[in-house]
Coordinates of C-alpha atoms in Angstrom, one line a residue:
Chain Y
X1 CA 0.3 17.3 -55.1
X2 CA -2.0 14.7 -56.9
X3 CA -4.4 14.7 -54.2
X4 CA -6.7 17.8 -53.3
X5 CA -9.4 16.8 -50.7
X6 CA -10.8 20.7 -52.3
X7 CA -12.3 20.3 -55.9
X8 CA -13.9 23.7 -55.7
X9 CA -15.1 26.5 -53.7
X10 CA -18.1 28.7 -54.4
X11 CA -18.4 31.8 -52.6
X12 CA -22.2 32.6 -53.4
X13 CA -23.6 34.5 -50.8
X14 CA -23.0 36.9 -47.4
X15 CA -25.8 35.0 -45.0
X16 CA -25.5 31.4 -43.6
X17 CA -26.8 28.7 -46.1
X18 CA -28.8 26.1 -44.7
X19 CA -29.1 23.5 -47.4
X20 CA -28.2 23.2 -50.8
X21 CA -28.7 20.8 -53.5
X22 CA -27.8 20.2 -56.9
X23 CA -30.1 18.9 -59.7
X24 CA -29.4 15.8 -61.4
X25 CA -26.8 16.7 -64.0
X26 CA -25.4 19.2 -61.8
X27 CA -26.0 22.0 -63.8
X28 CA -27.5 23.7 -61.7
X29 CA -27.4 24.9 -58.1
X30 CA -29.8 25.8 -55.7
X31 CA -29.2 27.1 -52.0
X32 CA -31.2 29.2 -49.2
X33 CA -30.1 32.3 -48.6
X34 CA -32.3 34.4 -45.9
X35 CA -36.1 34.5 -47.5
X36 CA -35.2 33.6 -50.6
X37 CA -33.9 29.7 -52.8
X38 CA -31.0 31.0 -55.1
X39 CA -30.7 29.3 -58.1
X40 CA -27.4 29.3 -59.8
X41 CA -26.0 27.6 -63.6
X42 CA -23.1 26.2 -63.5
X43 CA -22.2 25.6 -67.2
X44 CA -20.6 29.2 -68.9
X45 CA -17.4 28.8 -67.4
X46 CA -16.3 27.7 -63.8
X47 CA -18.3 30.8 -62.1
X48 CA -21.7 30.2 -61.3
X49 CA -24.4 32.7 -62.8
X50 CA -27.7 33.5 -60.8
X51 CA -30.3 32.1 -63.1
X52 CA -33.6 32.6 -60.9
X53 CA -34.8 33.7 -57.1
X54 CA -37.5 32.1 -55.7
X55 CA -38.8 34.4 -53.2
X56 CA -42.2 33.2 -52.7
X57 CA -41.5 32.5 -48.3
X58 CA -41.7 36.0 -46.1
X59 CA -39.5 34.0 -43.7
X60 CA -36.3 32.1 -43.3
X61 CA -36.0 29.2 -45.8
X62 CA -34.9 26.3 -44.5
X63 CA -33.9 23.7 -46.6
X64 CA -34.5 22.5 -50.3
X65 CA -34.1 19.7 -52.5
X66 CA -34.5 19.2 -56.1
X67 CA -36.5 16.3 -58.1
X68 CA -35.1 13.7 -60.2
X69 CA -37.6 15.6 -62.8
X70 CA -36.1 18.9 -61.8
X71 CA -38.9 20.1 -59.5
X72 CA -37.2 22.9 -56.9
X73 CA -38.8 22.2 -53.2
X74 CA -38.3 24.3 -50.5
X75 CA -39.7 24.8 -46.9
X76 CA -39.6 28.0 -44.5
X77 CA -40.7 28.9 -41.2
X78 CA -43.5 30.3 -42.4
X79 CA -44.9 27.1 -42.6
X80 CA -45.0 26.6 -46.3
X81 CA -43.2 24.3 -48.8
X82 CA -43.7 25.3 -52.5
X83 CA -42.9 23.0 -55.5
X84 CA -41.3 24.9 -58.2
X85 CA -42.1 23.5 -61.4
X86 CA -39.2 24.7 -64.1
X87 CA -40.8 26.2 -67.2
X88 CA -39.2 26.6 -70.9
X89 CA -38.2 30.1 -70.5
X90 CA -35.9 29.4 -67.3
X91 CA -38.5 30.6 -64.6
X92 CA -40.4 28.3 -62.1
X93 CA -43.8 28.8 -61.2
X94 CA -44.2 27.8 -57.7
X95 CA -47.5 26.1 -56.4
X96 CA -48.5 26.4 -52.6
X97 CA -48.0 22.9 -50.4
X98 CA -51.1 22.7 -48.1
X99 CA -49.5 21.2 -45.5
X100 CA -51.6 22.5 -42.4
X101 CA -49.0 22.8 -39.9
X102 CA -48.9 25.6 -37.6
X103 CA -45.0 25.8 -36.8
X104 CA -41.8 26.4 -39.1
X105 CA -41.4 23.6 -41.6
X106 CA -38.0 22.9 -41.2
X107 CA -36.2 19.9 -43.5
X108 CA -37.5 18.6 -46.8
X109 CA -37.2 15.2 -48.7
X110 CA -38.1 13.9 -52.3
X111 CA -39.1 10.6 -52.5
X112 CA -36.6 8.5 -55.0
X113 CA -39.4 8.6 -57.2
X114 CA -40.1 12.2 -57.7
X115 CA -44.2 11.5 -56.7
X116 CA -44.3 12.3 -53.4
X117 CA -42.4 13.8 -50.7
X118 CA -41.9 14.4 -46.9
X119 CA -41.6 18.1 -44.8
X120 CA -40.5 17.4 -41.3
X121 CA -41.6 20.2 -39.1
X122 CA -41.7 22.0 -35.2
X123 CA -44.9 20.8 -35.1
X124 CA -44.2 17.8 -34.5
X125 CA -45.5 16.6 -37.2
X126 CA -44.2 15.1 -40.8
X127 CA -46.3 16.2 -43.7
X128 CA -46.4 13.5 -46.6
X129 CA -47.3 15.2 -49.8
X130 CA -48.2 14.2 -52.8
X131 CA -50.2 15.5 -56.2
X132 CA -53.6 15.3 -56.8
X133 CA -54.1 15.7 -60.3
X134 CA -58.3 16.8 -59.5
X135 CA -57.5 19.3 -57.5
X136 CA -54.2 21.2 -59.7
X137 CA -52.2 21.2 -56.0
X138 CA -50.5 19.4 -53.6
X139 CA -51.9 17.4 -51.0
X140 CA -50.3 16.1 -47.7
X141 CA -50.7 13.3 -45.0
X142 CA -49.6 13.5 -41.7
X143 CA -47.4 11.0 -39.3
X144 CA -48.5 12.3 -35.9
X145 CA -47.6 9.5 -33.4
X146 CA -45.5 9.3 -31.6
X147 CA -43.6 12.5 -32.4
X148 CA -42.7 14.3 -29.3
X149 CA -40.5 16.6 -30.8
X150 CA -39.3 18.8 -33.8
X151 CA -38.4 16.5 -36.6
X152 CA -34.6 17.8 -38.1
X153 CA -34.3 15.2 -40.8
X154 CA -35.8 12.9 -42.7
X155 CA -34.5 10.0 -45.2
X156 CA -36.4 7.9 -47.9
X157 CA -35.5 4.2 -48.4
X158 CA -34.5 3.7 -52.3
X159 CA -38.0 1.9 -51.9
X160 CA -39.6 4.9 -51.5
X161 CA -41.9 3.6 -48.5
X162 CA -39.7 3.5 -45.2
X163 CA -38.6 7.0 -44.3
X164 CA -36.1 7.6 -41.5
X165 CA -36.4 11.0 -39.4
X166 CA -34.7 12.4 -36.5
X167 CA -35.5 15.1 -34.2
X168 CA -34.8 16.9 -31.1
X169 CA -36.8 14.5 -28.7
X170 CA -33.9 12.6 -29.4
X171 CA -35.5 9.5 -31.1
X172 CA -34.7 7.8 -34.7
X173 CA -37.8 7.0 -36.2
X174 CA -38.8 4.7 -39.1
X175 CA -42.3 5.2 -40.5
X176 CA -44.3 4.0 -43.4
X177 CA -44.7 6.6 -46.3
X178 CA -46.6 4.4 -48.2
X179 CA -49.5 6.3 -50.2
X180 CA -52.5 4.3 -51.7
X181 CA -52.6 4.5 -55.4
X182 CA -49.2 5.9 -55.6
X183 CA -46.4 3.2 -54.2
X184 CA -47.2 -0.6 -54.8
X185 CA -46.7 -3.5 -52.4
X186 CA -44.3 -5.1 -54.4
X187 CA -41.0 -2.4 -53.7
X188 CA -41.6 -3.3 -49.8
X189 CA -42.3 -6.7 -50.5
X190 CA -39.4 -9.1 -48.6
X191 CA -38.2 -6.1 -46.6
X192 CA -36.2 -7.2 -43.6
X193 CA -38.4 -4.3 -41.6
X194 CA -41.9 -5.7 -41.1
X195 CA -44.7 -7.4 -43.3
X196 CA -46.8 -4.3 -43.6
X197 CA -46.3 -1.0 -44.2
X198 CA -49.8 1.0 -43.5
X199 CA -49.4 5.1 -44.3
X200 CA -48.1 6.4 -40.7
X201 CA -47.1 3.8 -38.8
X202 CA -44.1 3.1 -36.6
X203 CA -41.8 0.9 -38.1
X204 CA -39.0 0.8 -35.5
X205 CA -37.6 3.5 -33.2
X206 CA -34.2 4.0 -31.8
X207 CA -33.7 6.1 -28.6
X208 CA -30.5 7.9 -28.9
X209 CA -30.9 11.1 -26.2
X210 CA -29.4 14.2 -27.8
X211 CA -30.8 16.1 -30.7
X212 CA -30.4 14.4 -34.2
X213 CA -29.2 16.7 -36.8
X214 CA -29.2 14.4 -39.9
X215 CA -30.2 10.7 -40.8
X216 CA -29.1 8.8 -44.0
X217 CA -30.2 5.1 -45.4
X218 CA -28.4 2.8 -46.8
X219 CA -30.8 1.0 -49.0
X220 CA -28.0 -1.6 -50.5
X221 CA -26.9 -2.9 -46.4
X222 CA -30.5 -1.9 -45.0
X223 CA -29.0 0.3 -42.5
X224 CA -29.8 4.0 -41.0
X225 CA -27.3 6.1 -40.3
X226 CA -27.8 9.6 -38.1
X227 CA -25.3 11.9 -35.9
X228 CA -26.2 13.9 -33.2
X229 CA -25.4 17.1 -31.1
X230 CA -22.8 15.7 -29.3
X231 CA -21.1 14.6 -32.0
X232 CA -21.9 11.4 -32.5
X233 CA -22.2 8.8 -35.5
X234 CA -24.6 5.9 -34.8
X235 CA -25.6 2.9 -37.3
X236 CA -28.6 0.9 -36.7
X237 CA -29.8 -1.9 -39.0
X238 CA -32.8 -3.8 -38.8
X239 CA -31.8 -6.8 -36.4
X240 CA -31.3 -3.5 -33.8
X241 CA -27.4 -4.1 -34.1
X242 CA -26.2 -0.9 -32.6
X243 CA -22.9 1.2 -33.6
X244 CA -21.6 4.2 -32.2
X245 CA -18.3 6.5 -32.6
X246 CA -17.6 9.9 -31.5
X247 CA -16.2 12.8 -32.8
X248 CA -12.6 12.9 -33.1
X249 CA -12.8 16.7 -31.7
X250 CA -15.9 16.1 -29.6
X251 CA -17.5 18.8 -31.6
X252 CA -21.4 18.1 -32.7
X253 CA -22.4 16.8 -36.2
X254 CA -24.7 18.2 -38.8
X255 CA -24.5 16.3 -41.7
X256 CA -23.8 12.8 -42.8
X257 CA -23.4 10.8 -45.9
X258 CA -22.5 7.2 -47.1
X259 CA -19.7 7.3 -49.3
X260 CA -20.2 3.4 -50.0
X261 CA -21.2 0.6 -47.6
X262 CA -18.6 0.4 -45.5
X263 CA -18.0 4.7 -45.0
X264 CA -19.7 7.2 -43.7
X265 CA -18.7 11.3 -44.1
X266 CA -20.0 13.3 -41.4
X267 CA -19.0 17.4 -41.0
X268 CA -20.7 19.7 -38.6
X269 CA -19.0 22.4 -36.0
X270 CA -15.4 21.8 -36.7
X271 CA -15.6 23.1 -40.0
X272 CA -13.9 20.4 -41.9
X273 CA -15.6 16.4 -42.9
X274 CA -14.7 13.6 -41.0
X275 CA -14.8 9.9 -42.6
X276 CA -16.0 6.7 -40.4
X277 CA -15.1 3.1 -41.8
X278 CA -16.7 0.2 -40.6
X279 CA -14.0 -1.6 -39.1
X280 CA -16.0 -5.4 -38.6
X281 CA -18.9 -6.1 -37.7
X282 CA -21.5 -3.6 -35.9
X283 CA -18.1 -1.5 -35.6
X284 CA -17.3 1.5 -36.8
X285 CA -13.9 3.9 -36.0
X286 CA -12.4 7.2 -37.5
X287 CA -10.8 6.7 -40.4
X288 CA -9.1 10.3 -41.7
X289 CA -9.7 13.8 -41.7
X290 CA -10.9 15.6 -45.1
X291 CA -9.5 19.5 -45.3
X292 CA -8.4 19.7 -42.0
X293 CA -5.9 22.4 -40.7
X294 CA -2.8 21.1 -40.5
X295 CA -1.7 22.2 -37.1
X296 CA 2.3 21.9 -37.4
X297 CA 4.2 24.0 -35.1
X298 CA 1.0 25.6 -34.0
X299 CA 1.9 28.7 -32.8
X300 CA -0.5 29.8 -30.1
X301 CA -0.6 33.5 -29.0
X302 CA 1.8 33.1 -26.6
X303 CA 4.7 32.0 -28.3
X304 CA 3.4 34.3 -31.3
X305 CA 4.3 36.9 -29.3
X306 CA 7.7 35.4 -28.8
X307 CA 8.3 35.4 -31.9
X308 CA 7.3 39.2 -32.4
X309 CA 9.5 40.3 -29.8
X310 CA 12.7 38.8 -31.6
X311 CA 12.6 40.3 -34.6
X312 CA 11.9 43.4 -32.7
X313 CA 14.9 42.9 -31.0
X314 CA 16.9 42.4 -34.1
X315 CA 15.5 45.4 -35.5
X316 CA 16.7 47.5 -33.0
X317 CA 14.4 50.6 -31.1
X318 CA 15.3 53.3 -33.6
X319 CA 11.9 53.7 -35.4
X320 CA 10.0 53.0 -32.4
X321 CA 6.4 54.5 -33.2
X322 CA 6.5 52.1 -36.8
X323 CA 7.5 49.0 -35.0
X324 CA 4.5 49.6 -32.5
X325 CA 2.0 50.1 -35.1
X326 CA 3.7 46.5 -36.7
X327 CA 3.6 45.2 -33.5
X328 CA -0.5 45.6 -32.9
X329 CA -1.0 45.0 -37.0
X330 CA 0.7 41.6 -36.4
X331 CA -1.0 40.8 -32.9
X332 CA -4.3 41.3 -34.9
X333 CA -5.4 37.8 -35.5
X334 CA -8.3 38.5 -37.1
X335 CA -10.5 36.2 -34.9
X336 CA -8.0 33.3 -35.4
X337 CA -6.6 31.2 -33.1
X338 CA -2.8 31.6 -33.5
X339 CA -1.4 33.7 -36.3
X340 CA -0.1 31.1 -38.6
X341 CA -3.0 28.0 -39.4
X342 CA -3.8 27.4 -42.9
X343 CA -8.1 28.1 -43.6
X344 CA -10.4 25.3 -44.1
X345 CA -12.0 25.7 -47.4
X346 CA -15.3 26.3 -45.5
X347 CA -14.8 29.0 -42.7
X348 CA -17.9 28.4 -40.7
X349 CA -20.3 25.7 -39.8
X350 CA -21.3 22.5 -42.3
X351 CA -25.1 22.1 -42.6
X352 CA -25.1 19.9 -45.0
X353 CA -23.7 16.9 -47.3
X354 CA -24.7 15.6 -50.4
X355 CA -23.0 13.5 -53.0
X356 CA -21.7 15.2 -56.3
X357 CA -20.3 12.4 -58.1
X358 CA -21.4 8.7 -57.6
X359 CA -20.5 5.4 -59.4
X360 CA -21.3 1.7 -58.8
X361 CA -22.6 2.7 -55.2
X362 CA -19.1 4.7 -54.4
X363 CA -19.3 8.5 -54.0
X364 CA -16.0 9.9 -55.0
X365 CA -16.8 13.5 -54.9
X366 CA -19.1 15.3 -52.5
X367 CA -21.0 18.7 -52.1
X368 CA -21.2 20.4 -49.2
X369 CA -22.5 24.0 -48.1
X370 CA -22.0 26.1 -44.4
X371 CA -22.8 29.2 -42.3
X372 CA -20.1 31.2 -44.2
X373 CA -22.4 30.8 -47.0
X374 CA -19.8 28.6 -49.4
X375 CA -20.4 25.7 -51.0
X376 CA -17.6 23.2 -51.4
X377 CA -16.7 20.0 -53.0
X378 CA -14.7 18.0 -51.7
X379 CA -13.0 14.5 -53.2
X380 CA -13.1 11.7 -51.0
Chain B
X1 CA -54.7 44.1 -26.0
X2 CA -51.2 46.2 -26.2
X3 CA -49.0 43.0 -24.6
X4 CA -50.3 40.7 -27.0
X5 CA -47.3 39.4 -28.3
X6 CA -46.6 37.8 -24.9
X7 CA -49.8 36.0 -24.8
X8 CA -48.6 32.1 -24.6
X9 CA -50.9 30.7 -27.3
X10 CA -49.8 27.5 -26.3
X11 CA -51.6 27.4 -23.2
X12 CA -54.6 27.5 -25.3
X13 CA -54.4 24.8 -27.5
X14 CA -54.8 21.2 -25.5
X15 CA -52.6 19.8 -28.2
X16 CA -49.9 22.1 -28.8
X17 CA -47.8 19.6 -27.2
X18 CA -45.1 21.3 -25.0
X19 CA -42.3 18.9 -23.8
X20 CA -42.9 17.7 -20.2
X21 CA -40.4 16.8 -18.0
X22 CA -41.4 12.9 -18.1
X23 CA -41.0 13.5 -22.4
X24 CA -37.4 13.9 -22.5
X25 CA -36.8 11.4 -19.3
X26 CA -34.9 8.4 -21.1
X27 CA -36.6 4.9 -21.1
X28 CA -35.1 2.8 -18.3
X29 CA -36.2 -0.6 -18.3
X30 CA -36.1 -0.6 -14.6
X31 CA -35.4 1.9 -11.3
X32 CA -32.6 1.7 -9.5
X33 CA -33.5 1.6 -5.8
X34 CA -31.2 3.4 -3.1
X35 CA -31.1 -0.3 -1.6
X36 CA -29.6 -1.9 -4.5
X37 CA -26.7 0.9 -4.7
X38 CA -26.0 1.0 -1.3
X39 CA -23.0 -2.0 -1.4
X40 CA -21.3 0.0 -4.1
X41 CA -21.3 3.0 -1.9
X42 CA -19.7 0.9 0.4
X43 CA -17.4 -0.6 -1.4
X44 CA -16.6 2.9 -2.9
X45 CA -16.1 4.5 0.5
X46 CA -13.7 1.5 1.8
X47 CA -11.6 1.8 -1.8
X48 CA -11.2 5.7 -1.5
X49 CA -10.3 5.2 2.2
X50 CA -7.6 2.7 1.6
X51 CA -6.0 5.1 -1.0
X52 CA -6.7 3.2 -4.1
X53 CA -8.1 6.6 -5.7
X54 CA -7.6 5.1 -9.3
X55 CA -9.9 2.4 -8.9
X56 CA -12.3 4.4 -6.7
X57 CA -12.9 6.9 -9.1
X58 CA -13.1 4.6 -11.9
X59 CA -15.5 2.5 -9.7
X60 CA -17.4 6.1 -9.0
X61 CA -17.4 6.9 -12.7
X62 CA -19.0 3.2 -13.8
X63 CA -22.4 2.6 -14.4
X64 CA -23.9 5.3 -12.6
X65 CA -27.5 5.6 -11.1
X66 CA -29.1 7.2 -14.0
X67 CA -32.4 5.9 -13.5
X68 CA -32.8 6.6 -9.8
X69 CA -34.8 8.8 -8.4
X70 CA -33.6 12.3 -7.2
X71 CA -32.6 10.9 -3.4
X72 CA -30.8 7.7 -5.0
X73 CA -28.6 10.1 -7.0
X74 CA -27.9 12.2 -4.1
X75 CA -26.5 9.7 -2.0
X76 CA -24.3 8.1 -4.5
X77 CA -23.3 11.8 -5.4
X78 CA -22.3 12.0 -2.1
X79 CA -19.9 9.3 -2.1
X80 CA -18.9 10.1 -5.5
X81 CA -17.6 13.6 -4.1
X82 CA -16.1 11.6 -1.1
X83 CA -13.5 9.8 -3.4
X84 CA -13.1 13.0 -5.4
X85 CA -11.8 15.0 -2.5
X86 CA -9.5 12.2 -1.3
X87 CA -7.8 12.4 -4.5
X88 CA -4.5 14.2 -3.7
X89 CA -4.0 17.2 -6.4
X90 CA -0.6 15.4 -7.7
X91 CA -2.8 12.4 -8.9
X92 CA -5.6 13.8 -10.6
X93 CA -4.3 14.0 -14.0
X94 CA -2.7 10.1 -13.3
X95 CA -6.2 8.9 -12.7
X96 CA -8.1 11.1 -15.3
X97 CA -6.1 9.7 -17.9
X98 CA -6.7 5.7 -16.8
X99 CA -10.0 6.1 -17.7
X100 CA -12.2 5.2 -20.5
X101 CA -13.5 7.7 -22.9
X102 CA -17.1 7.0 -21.1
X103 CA -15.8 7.2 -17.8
X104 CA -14.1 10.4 -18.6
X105 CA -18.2 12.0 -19.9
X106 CA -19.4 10.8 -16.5
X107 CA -16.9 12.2 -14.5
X108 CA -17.5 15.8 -15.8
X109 CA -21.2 14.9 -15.2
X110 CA -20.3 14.8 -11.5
X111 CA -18.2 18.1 -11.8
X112 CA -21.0 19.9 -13.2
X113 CA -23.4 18.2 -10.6
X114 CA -21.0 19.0 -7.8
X115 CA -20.9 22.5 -9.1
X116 CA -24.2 23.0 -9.5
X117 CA -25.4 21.9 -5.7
X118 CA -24.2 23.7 -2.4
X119 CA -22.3 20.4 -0.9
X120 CA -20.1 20.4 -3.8
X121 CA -19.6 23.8 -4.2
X122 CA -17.8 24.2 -1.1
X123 CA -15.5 21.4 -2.7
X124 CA -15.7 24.0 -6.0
X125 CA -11.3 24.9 -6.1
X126 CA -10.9 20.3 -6.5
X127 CA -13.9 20.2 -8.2
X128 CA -12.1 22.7 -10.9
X129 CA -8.6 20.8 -10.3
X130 CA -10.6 17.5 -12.1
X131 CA -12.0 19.6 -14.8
X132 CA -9.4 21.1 -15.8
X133 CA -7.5 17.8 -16.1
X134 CA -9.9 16.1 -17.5
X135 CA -10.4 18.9 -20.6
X136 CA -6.5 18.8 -20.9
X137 CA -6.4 14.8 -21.3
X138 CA -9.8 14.5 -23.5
X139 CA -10.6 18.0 -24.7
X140 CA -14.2 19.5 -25.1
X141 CA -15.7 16.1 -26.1
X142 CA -16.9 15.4 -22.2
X143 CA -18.6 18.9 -22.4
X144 CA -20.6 18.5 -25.1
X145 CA -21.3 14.8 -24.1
X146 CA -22.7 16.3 -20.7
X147 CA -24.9 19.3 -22.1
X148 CA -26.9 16.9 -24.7
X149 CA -27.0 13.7 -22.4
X150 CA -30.3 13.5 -21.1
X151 CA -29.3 10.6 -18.7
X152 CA -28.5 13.0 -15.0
X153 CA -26.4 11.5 -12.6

């Protein structure tokens, strides 16, 4: 077959990974695993080798992102983010975010630039931080109002000011990130979002309901994508046009990712990616399922059983303790459904999506990583 | 000091900023009065009685009450269950499927409601009858609509 929707599967770890990301070459790997950021190289043949542990956080790490300079940044609910600067000899010496919050820091986001970047947190708050070259450390700046919630996700604009998060009071927001002295007017200047961007302030805000799990721009279209818990796929734009499409399996969404302007990838619960096209104008539908089990002939337990009993018969009663021990060995489904489904390459939740390989605005091959603690990628 | 760990710190911090029940309430533009739902409980009770139960419960499952207040949505929930029960058992699964996809999320709001209250409980066997037709024709999707919709019929 020419076409594999699987380009590879990493089995890394034995806990649940919560975000992943690769650096810019895609050497190397890093991904949360318990306490502890895991950082794997990818280029001494196809198994990755664990090149460092960065285990700074005494409590869950939950997400991380690399740098276009290389800089490792992760969060935990220990209310820290550390920047992990990568020295000559292959370590990383971490320096402490102050970012004076007093719940779990829970999603992370690098500014296009590299300069600055955004923590979302329970706190309700989003922490914008930035280096301040006086004091050796990192500094941040917080967005407050009108934050009701915990903020899940959060998105820079390729202009590095607008920055899109979600949360669990069940708003999209759009805030300015702009910081003085770092960002100049000129990268906002003509946006089709407002005239002025002062630090903090509320851009636009969408009311959506449920919690949302993950947010996405679209710098090139000036559009904000997100999904929500019950599994839903929304695109918003600037003139407040409004788009929604459910799930095909009414299972909630985690993740989401524009493959180019007109498509959107989105995997959560069901284990598998799902793409959206834009099918005219403020309309989008479900296009096709990426890895998904094909369910031909499903055999459900019942007619399983059928099936057992057959070749039973066929068999005749003779050896009658063996074909009992073969009859509970085959009735074992090993927390399956029915006896016969092919596995999706990831076993367990996504959590998140990120693209592998890009060209001319067009991802053709995408990263993602799950509760089973894989990482796959997938071609689109 | 031994039960410490149950102290609620929040309680001492004026800004710690613990959802209220008016923070998750969605932002209507406007409240729907009981007086200005009353002709479509009308008009639903006349279609159910005439035994046009597809277009009763579709008219039941439209544009619900959602920014009411608690009495509003009782009364239409009343009439809602009303057209429900008239529903013989043959036709459920007829009806369930000549619905839209939304009308399909707002009809399992009404089972849960219905469910959840002493009126519709002692309706609970039909109540089940509908959900169970209504997870065969559109699967969990209604479900998890319901639990993460924060607009309560």
């Amino acid at each position: 077959m020419p076409y594999q929707s699987v380009a590879a599967v990493y089995k890394l770890v034995k806990a649940p990974i919560y975000s992943h990301c690769f650096s810019q070459d895609k050497s190397l790997l890093a991904v949360t695993c318990k306490n502890d950021c895991l950082v794997y190289r990818f280029d001494n043949g196809p198994a990755p080798q664990l090149v460092a542990t960065l285990a700074n956080h005494d409590k869950t790490v939950t997400a991380v992102d690399i740098s276009i300079h290389g800089r490792i940044l992760t969060c935990s609910q220990d209310r820290n983010a550390y920047v992990w600067e990568p020295l000559s000899d292959g370590t990383y010496k971490p320096t402490l975010v102050l970012l004076r919050i007093n719940r779990a820091a829970t999603c992370v986001s690098w500014a296009p630039n590299g300069y600055k970047f955004a923590v979302g947190s329970s706190a309700r708050i989003i922490a914008v931080c930035y280096y301040e070259q006086e004091n050796n450390w990192w500094v941040s700046k917080h967005i407050k109002k009108p934050i009701k919630s915990t903020v899940q996700c959060l998105s820079w604009h390729a202009n590095g000011v607008l920055l899109a998060s979600g949360g669990t009071d069940g708003f999209m927001r759009i805030f300015s990130g702009f910081i003085k002295g770092l960002d100049n007017k000129e990268s906002v200047a003509g946006s089709p979002w407002g005239e002025k961007f002062p630090f903090g302030s509320l851009i636009r805000e969408f009311y959506h309901g449920s919690y949302i799990e993950d947010v996405q721009w679209r710098s090139s279209v000036e559009k904000v994508g997100y999904v929500s818990h019950e599994g839903a796929l929304t695109v918003v734009d600037y003139a407040n046009n409004h788009a929604k499409v459910n799930a095909p399996d009414g299972l909630p969404f985690n993740a989401l990712l524009w493959i180019n302007d007109h498509e959107i990838l989105c995997a959560g619960f069901s284990n598998h990616p799902v793409l959206f096209a834009e099918s005219g104008a403020n309309q989008w539908q479900f296009a096709k399922d990426i890895d998904k089990v094909i369910a031909s002939a499903s055999s459900p337990i019942a007619s399983g059983n059928e099936d057992l009993d057959e070749s039973e018969d066929a068999n005749g009663n003779g050896t009658f303790g063996i074909s009992a021990l073969r009859k509970f060995k085959q009735l074992d489904l090993k927390g399956k459904v029915s006896t016969d489904v092919k596995e999706t390459a990831h076993e367990n939740t996504i959590t998140q999506l990120l693209p592998y390989a890009e060209a001319n605005g067009q991802v053709s091959k995408v990263s993602a990583c799950g509760l089973d603690g894989k990482v796959v990628i997938y071609n689109i | 000091m031994s039960d410490w760990r149950r102290i609620d710190i929040d309680a001492f911090d004026p800004e710690s900023g613990r959802l209220t029940k008016q923070d998750v309430q969605p932002p209507h533009a406007s409240q729907i009065t009981l007086q200005e739902i009353t002709p479509k409980i009308s008009q639903l009770r006349s279609l159910a009685s005439s035994g046009d139960s597809k277009s009763a419960v579709a008219l039941a499952v439209s544009d619900p009450p959602y920014s009411g207040d608690e009495n509003t949505k009782a009364e239409y929930f009343k009439a809602v269950l009303e057209t429900l029960t008239q529903v013989r058992q043959a036709d459920i699964a007829g009806v369930v499927s000549g619905l839209t996809s939304e009308q399909q999320d707002t009809l399992v709001k009404y089972l849960y409601k219905g469910m959840s209250i002493p009126e519709g409980q002692k309706q609970g066997g039909i109540l089940l009858a509908w959900f169970e037709r209504v997870t065969q024709v559109a699967g969990v999707r209604p479900v998890s609509h319901f639990i993460n919709d924060r607009n309560t019929v």
